[in-house]
PDB file of C-alpha atoms in Angstrom:
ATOM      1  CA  UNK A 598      64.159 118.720  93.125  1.00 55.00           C
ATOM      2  CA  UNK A 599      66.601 115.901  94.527  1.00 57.00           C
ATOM      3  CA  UNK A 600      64.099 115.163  97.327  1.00 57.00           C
ATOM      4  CA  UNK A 601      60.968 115.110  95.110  1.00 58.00           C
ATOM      5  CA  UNK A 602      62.313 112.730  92.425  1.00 56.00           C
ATOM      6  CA  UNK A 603      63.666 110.775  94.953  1.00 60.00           C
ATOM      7  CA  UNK A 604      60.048 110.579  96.573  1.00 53.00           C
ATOM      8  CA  UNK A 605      59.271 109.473  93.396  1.00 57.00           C
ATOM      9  CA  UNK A 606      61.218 106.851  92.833  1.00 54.00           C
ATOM     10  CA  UNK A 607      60.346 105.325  96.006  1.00 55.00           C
ATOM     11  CA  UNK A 608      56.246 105.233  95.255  1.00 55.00           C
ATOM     12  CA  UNK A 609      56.988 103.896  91.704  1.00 51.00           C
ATOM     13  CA  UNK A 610      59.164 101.135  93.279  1.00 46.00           C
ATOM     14  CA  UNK A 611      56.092 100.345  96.076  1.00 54.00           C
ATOM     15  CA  UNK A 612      53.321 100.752  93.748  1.00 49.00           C
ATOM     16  CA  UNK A 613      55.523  97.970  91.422  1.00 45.00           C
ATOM     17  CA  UNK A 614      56.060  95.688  94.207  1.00 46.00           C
ATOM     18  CA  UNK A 615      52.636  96.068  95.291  1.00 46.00           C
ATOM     19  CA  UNK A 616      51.187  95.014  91.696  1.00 50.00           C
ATOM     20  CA  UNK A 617      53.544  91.810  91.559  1.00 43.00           C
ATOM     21  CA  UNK A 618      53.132  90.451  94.779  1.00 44.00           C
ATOM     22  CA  UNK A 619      49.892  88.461  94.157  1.00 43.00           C
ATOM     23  CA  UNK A 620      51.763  86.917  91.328  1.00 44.00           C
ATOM     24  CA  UNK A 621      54.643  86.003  93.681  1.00 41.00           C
ATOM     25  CA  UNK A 622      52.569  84.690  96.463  1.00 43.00           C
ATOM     26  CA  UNK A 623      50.574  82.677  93.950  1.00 49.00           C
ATOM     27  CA  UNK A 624      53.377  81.376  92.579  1.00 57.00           C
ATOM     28  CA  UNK A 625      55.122  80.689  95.854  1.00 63.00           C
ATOM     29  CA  UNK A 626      51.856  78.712  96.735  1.00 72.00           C
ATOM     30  CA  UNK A 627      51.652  76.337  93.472  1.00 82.00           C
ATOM     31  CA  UNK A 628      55.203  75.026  94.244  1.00 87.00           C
ATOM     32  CA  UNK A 629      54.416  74.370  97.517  1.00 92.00           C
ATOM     33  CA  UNK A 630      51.265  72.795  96.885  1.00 94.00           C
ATOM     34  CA  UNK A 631      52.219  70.891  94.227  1.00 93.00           C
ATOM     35  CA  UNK A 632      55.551  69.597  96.621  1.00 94.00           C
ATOM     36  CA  UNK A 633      53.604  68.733  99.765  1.00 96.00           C
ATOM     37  CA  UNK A 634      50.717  66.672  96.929  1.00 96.00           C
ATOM     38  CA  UNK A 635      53.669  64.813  94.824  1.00 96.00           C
ATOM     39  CA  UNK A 636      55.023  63.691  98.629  1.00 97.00           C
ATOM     40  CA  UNK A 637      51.775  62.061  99.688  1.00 97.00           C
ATOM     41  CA  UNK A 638      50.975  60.677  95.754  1.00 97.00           C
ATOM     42  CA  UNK A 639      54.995  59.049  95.678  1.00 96.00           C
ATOM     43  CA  UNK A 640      54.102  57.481  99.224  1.00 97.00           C
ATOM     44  CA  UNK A 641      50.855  55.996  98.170  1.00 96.00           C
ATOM     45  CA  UNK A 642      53.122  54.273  95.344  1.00 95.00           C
ATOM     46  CA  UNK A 643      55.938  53.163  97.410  1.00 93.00           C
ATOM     47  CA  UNK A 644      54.022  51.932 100.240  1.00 91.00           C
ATOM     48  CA  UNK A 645      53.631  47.357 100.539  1.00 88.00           C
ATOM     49  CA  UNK A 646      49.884  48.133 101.515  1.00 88.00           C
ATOM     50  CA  UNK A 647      49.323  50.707  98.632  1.00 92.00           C
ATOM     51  CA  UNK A 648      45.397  51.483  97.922  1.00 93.00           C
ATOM     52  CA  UNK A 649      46.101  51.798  94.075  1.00 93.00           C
ATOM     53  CA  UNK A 650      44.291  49.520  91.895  1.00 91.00           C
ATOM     54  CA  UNK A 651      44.805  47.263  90.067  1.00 87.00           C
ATOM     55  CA  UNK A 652      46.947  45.452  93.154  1.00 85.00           C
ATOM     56  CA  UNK A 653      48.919  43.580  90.123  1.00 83.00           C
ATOM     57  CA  UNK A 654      49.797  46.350  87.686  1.00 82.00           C
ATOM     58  CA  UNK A 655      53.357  47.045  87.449  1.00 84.00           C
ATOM     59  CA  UNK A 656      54.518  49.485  87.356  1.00 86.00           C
ATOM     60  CA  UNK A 657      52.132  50.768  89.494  1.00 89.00           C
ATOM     61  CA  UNK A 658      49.819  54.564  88.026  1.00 92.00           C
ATOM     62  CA  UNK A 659      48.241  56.855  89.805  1.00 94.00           C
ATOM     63  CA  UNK A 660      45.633  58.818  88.387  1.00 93.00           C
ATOM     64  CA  UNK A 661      45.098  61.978  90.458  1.00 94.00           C
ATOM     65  CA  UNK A 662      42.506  64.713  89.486  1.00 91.00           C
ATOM     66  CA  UNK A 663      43.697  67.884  89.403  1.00 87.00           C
ATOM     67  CA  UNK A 664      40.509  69.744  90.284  1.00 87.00           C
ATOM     68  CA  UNK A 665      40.818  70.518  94.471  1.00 89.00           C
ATOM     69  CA  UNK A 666      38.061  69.085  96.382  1.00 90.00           C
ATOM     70  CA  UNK A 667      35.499  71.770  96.988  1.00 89.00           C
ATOM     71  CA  UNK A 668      32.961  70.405  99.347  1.00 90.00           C
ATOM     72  CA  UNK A 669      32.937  72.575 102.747  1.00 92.00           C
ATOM     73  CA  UNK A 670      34.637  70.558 105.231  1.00 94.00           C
ATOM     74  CA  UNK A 671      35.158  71.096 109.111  1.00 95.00           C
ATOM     75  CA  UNK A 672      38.241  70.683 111.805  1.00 95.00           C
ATOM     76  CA  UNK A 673      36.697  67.168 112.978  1.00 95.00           C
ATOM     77  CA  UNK A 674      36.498  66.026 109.455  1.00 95.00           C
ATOM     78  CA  UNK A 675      39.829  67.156 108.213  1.00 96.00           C
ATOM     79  CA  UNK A 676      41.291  65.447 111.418  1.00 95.00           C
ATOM     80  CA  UNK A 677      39.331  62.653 111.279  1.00 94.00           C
ATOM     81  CA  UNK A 678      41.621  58.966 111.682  1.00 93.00           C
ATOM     82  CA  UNK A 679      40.444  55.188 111.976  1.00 92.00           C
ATOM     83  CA  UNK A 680      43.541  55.389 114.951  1.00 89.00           C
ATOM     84  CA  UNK A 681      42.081  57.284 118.213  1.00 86.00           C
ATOM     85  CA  UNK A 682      45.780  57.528 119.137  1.00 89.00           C
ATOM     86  CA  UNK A 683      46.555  58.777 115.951  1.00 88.00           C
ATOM     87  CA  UNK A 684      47.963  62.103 117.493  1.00 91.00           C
ATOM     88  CA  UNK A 685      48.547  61.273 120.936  1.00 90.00           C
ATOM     89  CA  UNK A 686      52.892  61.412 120.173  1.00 87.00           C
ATOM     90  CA  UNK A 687      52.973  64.614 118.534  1.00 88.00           C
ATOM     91  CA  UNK A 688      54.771  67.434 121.457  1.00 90.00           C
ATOM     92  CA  UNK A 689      52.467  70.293 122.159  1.00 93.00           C
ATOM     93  CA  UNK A 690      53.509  72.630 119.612  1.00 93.00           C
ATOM     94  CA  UNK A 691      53.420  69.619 116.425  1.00 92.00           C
ATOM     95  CA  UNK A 692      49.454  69.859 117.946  1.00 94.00           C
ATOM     96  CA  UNK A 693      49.690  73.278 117.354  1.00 96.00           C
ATOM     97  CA  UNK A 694      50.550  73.243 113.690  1.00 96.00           C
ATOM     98  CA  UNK A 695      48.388  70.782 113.373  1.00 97.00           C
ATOM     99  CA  UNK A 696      45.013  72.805 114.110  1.00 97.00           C
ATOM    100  CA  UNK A 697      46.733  75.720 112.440  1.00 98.00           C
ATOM    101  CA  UNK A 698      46.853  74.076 109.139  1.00 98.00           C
ATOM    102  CA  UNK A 699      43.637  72.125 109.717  1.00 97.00           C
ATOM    103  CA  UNK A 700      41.952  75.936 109.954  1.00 97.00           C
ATOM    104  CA  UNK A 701      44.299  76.859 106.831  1.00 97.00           C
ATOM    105  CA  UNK A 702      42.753  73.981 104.445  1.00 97.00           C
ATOM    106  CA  UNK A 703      39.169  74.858 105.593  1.00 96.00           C
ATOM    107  CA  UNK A 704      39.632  78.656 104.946  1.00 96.00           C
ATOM    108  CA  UNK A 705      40.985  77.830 101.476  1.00 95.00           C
ATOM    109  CA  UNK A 706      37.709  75.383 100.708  1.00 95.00           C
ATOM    110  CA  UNK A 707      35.576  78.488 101.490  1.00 94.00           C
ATOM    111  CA  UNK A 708      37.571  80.367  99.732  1.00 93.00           C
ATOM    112  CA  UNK A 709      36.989  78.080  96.818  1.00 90.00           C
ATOM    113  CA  UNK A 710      41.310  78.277  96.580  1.00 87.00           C
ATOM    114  CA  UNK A 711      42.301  75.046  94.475  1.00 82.00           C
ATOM    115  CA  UNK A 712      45.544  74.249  93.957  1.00 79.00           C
ATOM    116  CA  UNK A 713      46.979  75.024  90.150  1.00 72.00           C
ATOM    117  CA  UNK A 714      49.539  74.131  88.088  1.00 80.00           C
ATOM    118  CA  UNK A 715      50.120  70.892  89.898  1.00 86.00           C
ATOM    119  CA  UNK A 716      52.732  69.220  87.041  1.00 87.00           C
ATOM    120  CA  UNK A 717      53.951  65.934  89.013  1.00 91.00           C
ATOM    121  CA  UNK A 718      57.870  64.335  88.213  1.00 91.00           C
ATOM    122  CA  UNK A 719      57.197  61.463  89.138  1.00 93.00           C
ATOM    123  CA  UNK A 720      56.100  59.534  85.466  1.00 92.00           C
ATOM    124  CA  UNK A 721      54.334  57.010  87.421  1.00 94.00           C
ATOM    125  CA  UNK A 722      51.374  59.964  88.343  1.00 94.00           C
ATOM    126  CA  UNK A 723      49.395  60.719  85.594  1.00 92.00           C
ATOM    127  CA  UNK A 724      47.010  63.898  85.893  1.00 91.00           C
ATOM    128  CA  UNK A 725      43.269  63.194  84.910  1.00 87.00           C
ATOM    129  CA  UNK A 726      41.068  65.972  84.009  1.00 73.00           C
ATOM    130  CA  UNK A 727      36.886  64.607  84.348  1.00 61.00           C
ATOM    131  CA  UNK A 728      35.443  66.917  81.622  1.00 58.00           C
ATOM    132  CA  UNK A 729      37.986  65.816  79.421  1.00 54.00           C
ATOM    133  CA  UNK A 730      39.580  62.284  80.225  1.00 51.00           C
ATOM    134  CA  UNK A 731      36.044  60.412  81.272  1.00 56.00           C
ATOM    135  CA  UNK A 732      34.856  60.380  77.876  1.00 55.00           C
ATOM    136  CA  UNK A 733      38.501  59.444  76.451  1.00 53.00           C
ATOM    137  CA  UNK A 734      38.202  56.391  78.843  1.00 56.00           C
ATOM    138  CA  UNK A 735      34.345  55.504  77.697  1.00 55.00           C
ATOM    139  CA  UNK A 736      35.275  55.729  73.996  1.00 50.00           C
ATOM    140  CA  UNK A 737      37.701  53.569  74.442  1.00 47.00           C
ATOM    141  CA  UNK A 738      35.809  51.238  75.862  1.00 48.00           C
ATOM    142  CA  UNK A 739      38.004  51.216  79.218  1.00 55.00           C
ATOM    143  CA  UNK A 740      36.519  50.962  82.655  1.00 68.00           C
ATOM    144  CA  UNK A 741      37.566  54.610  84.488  1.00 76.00           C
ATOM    145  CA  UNK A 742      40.352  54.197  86.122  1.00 85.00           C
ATOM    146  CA  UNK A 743      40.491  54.587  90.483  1.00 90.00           C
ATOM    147  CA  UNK A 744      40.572  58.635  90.794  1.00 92.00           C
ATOM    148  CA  UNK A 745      42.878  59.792  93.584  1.00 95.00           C
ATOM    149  CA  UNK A 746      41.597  63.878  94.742  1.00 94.00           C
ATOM    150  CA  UNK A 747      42.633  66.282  96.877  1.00 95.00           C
ATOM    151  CA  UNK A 748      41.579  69.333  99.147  1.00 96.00           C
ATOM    152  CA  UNK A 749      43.425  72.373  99.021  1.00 95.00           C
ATOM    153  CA  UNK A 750      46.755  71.521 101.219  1.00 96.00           C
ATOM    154  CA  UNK A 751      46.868  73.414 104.451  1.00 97.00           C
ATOM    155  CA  UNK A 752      50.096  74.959 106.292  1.00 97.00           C
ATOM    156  CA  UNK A 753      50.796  75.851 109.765  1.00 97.00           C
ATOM    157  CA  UNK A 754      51.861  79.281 110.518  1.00 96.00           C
ATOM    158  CA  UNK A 755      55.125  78.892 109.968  1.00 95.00           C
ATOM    159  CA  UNK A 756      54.822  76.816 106.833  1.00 95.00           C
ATOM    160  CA  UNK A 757      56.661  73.564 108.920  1.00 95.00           C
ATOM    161  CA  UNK A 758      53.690  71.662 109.001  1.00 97.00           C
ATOM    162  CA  UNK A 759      51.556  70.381 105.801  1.00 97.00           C
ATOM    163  CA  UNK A 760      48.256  68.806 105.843  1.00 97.00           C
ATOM    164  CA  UNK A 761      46.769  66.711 102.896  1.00 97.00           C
ATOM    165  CA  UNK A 762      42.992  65.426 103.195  1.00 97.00           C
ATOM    166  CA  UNK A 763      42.426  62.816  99.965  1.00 96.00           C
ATOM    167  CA  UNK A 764      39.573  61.248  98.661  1.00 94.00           C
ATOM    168  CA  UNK A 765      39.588  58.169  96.128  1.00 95.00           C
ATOM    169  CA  UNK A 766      37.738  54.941  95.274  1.00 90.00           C
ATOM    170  CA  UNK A 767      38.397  51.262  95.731  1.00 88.00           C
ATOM    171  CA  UNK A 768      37.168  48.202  95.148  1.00 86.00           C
ATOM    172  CA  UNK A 769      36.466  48.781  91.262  1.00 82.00           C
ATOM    173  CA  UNK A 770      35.225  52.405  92.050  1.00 81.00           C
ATOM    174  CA  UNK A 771      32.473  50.047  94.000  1.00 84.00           C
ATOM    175  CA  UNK A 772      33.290  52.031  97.144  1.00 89.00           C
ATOM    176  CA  UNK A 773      34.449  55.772  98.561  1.00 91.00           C
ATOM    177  CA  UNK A 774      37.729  56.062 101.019  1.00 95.00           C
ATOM    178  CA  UNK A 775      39.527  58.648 102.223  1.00 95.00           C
ATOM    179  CA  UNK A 776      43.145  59.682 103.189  1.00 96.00           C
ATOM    180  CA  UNK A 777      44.709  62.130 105.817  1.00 97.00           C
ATOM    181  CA  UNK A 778      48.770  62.885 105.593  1.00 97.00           C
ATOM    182  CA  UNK A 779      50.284  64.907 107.827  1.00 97.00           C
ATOM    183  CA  UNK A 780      53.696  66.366 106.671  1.00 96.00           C
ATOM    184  CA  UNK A 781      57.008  68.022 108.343  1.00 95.00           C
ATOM    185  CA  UNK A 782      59.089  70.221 106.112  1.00 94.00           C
ATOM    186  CA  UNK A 783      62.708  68.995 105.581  1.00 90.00           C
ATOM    187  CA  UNK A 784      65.246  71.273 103.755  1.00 85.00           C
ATOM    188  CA  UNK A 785      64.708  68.925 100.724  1.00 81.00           C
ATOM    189  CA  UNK A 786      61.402  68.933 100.536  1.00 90.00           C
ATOM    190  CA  UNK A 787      58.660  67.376 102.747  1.00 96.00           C
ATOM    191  CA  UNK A 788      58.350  63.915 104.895  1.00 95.00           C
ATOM    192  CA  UNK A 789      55.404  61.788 105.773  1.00 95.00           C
ATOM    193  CA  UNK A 790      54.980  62.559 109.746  1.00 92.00           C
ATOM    194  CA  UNK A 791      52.198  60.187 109.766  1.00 91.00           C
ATOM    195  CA  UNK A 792      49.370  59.094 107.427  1.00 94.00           C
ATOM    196  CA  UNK A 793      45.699  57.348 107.846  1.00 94.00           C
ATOM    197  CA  UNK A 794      43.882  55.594 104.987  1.00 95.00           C
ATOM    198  CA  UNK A 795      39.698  54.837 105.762  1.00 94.00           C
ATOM    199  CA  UNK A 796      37.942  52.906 103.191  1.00 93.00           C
ATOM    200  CA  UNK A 797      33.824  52.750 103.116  1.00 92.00           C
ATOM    201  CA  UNK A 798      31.790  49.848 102.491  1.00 84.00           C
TER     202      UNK A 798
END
């Protein structure tokens, strides 16, 4: 009787951990998305050659949208820099992670995986929603603000290696650009390994 309640036990305890462990991992995944996004958003708003518009607003807003980018996208795209150099100092196994979490953000497009829950710290980034906030701005009679977006984040296979693919306007929403961060993670969070900004005309 020992041995069969014991046998017990143990499925009820699997079954259990079995039926919270989507929960878990999606949990685990919205802080680390929403980590690796507030790193590249804070950068764009400490940065002397910032993209953010207006140039003389201070302090300066972001507006960032917090519906994931869900056109299909491939490696060349998400890797894609105005710099043909751009990765030419990274060792072999940085190139590694790289392509690993290039992969990563393109399976999670297909997989139509946004990122949820993203609540920023940082006051300065304020989250804007287009069903909602478009016609907030047009009753108002305010010109809609420059919209900063994201894809889905990707992550190497160890999780050391973050990469961020944006898209925004400039130039009075006149024109598209895009933005490519690469991040390293740090015990404290994550750190800009390099970053490339391409505006459209």
């Amino acid at each position: 009787k020992r041995w069969l309640c014991t046998l017990l036990a143990i499925i009820i305890v699997g079954y259990l951990a079995v039926q919270e462990s989507p929960q878990a991992i999606g949990n685990e995944n919205s802080l680390r998305d929403t980590s690796v996004i507030e790193a590249v958003l804070i950068d764009l708003l400490s940065r002397s050659n910032s993209p953010i518009e207006p140039k003389n607003e201070t302090p300066r807003i972001l507006y960032f949208s917090p519906e994931a980018v869900g056109q299909e996208i491939d490696r060349e795209a998400v890797l894609s820099t105005t710099d043909a150099t751009a990765f030419d100092n990274l060792s072999t196994k940085q190139l590694m992670r790289v392509r690993e979490a290039a992969d990563h953000l393109i399976r999670r497009v297909k997989r139509n995986e946004p990122f949820t829950d993203f609540q920023p710290k940082d006051s300065r980034i304020k989250l804007y929603s287009t069903n909602i906030d478009r016609r907030h701005f047009r009753k108002r009679r305010f010109n809609l603000p420059q919209i900063f977006r994201a894809y889905p984040p990707g992550y190497s296979r160890d999780s050391e290696l973050a990469i961020v693919r944006l898209s925004f306007t400039w130039s009075g929403n006149m024109h598209g650009a895009a933005g490519l961060y690469v991040l390293t993670k740090r015990n404290d969070g994550w750190a800009v390994l390099f970053s490339d900004l391409m505006f459209f005309i």
